[in-house]
Coordinates of C-alpha atoms in Angstrom, one line a residue:
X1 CA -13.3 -36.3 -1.0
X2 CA -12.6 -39.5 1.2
X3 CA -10.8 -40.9 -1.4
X4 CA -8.4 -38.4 -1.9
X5 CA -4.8 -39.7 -2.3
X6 CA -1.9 -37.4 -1.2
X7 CA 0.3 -37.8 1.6
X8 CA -1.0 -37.7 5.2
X9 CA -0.8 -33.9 7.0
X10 CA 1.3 -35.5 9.4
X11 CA 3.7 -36.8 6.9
X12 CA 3.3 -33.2 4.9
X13 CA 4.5 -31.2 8.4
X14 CA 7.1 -33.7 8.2
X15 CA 8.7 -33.1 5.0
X16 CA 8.4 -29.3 5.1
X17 CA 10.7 -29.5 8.5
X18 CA 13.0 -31.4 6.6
X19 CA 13.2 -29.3 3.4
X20 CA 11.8 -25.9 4.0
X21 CA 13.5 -23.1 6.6
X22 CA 11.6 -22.8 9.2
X23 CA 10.4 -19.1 8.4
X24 CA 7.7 -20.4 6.5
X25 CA 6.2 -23.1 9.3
X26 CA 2.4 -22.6 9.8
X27 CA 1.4 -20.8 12.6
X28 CA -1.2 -23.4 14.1
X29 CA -0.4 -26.9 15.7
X30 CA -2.8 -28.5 13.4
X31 CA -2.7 -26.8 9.9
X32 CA -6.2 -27.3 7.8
X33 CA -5.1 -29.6 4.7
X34 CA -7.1 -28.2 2.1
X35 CA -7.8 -30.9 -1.0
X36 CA -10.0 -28.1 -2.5
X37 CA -10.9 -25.3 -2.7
X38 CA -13.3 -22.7 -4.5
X39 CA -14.3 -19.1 -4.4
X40 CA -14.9 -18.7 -0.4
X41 CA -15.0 -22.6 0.3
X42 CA -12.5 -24.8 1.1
X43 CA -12.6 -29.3 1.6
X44 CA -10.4 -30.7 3.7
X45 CA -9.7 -34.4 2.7
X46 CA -11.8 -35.9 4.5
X47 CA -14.3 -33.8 2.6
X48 CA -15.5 -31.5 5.3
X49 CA -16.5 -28.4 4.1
X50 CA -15.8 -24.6 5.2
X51 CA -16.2 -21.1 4.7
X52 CA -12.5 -19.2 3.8
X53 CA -13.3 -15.6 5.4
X54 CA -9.7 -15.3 4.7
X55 CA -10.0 -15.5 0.8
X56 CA -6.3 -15.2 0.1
X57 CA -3.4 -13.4 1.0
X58 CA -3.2 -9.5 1.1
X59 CA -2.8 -9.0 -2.8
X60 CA -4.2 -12.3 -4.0
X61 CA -7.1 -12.0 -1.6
X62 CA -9.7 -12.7 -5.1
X63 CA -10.9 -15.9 -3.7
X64 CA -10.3 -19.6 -4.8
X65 CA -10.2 -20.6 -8.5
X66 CA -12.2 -17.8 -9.5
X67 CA -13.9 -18.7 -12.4
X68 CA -13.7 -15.5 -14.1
X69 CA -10.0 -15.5 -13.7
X70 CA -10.0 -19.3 -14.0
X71 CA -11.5 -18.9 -17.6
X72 CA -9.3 -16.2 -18.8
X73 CA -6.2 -17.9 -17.4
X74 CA -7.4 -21.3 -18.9
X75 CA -7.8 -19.6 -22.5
X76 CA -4.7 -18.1 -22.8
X77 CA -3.3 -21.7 -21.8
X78 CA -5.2 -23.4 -24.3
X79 CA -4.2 -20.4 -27.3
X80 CA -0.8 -21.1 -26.6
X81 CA -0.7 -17.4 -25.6
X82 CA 2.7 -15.9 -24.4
X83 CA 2.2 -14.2 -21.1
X84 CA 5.6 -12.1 -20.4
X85 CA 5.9 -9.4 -17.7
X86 CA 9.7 -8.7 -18.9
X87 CA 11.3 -6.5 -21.3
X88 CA 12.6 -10.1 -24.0
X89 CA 9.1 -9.9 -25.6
X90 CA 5.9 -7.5 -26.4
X91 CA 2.9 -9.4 -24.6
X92 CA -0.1 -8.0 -25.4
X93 CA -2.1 -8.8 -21.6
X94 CA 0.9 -6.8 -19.4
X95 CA 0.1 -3.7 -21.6
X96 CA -3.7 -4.2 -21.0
X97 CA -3.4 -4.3 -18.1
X98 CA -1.3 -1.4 -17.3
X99 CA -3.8 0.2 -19.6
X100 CA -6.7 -0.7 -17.5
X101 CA -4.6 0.0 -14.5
X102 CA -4.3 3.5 -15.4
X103 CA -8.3 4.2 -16.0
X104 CA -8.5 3.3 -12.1
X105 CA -5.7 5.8 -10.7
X106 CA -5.8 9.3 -9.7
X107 CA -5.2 11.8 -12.5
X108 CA -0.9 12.0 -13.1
X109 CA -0.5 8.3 -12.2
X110 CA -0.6 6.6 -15.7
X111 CA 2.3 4.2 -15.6
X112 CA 2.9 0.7 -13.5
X113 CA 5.2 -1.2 -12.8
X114 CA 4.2 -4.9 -11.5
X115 CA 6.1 -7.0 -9.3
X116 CA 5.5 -10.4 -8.2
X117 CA 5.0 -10.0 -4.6
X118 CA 4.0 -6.7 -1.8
X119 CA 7.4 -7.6 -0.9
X120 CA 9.0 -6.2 -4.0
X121 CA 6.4 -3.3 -4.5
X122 CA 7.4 -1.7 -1.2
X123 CA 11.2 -1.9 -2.4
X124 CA 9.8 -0.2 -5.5
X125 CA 8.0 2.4 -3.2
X126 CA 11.0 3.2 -0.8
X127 CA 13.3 3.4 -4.1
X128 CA 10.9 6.0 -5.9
X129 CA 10.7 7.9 -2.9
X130 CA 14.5 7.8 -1.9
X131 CA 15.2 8.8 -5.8
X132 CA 12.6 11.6 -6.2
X133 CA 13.2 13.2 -2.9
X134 CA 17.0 13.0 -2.9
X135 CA 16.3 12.0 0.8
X136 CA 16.9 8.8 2.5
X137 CA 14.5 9.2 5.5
X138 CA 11.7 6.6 5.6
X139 CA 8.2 7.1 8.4
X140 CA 6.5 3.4 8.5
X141 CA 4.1 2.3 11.3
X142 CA 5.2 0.7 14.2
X143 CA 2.7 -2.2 14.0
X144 CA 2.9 -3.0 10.5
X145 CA 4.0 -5.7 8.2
X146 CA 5.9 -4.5 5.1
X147 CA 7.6 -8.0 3.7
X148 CA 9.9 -10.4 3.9
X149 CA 13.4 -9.0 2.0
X150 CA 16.0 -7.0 4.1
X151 CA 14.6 -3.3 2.6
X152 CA 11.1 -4.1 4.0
X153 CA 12.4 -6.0 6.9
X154 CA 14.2 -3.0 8.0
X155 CA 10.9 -0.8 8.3
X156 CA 9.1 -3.6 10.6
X157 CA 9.1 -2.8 14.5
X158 CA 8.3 -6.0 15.1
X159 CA 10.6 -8.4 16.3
X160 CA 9.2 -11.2 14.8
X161 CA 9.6 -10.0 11.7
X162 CA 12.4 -7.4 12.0
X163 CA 15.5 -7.4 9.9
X164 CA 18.6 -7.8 12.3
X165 CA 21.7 -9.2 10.3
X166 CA 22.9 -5.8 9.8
X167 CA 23.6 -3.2 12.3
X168 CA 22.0 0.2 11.1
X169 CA 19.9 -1.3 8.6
X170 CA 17.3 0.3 10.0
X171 CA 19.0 3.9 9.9
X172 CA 16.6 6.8 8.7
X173 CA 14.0 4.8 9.2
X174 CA 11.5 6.7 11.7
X175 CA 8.2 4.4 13.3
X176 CA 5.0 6.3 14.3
X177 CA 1.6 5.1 15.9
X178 CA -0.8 3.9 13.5
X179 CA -4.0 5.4 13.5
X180 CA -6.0 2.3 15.0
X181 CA -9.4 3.2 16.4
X182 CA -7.7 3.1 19.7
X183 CA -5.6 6.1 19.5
X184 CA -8.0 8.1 17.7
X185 CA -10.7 10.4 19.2
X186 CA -14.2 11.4 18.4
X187 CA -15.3 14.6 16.9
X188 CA -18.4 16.5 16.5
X189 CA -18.9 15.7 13.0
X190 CA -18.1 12.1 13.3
X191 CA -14.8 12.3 12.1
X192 CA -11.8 10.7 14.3
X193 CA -8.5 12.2 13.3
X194 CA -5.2 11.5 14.8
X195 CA -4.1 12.2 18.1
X196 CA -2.1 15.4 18.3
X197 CA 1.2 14.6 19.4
X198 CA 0.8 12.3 16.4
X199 CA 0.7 14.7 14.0
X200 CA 3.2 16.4 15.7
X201 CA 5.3 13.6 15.2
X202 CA 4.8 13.1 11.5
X203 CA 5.4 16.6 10.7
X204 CA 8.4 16.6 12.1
X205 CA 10.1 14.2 10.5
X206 CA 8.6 14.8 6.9
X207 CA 11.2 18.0 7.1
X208 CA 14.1 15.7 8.4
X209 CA 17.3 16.4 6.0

């Protein structure tokens, strides 16, 4: 991996300051450059090896280049094969999936609807819930990421990642301790549930409106 030929880290940092927003900077002061990467290991360009505990991204967390989903993908390349999650053509692998989808949920859940990102799927989630309940109150937990658009944004407590370009955004939107280890306590059968002014809390507001 030596020889690889790209442009330097320094000159990558560089040109991602110049033409991304700054929202998406890395976190660290010296981000790995990856020059590849499979399953759970990763080669920087120097060619130094490491182990990925990370493995991906909340809903992509399936590894690097897979080779199960490698394959798959690579033959439907190769076929010429439409692949189409909208509603312009049939495509035979979005209805397999959903298909396959619905052999792995609870009994009553038996339709999907797929979204590109976690993002979009919790706008999906607070929609369904707004329109089935006829209610517009939301509980989300106080230290929790829920995306990156202004619906999901609205939910975060965080400040890092908390919408703010609207005042009352936020309204009907009610924050409540996770249930972290730390706020739980022990029980004679092993169980930990939630504190009770916790539940108190919950219960409450599930009978708002």
């Amino acid at each position: 991996m030596s020889d690889y030929k790209s442009m330097t880290s320094e000159e990558i940092v560089a040109t991602r300051k110049q033409h991304m927003l700054p929202s998406v900077n890395h976190w660290f002061r010296k981000p790995l450059h990856v020059a590849k990467a499979s399953m759970q290991w990763v080669w920087d360009t120097e060619g130094k090896k490491y182990l990925d505990a990370f493995g991906g991204i909340v809903t992509i967390s399936a590894g690097h280049n897979h080779p199960r989903i490698k394959k798959r993908m690579m033959k439907w390349i190769e076929e010429d094969r439409p692949q189409h999650t909208t509603v312009f053509f049939l495509s035979e692998p979005v209805a397999e999936l959903a298909a396959r989808v619905a052999k792995l949920t609870p009994p009553g859940l038996k339709r999907a609807f797929f979204t590109n990102s976690g993002s979009e799927a919790n706008e999906m989630a607070i929609l369904l819930a707004r329109q089935y309940t006829r209610r517009t109150e939301i509980i989300a937990l106080k230290h929790a990421y829920h995306g990156g658009t202004v619906g999901t944004m609205s939910l975060v407590a965080q400040h890092t990642w908390k919408w703010g370009g609207h005042a009352g955004q936020d309204r009907g939107v009610h924050r409540r301790a996770d249930p972290g280890r730390r706020r739980l306590r022990d029980s004679a059968e092993g169980v930990l549930p939630a504190h009770p002014r916790d539940r108190e809390e919950v219960r409450r507001h599930l009978y708002l409106g």
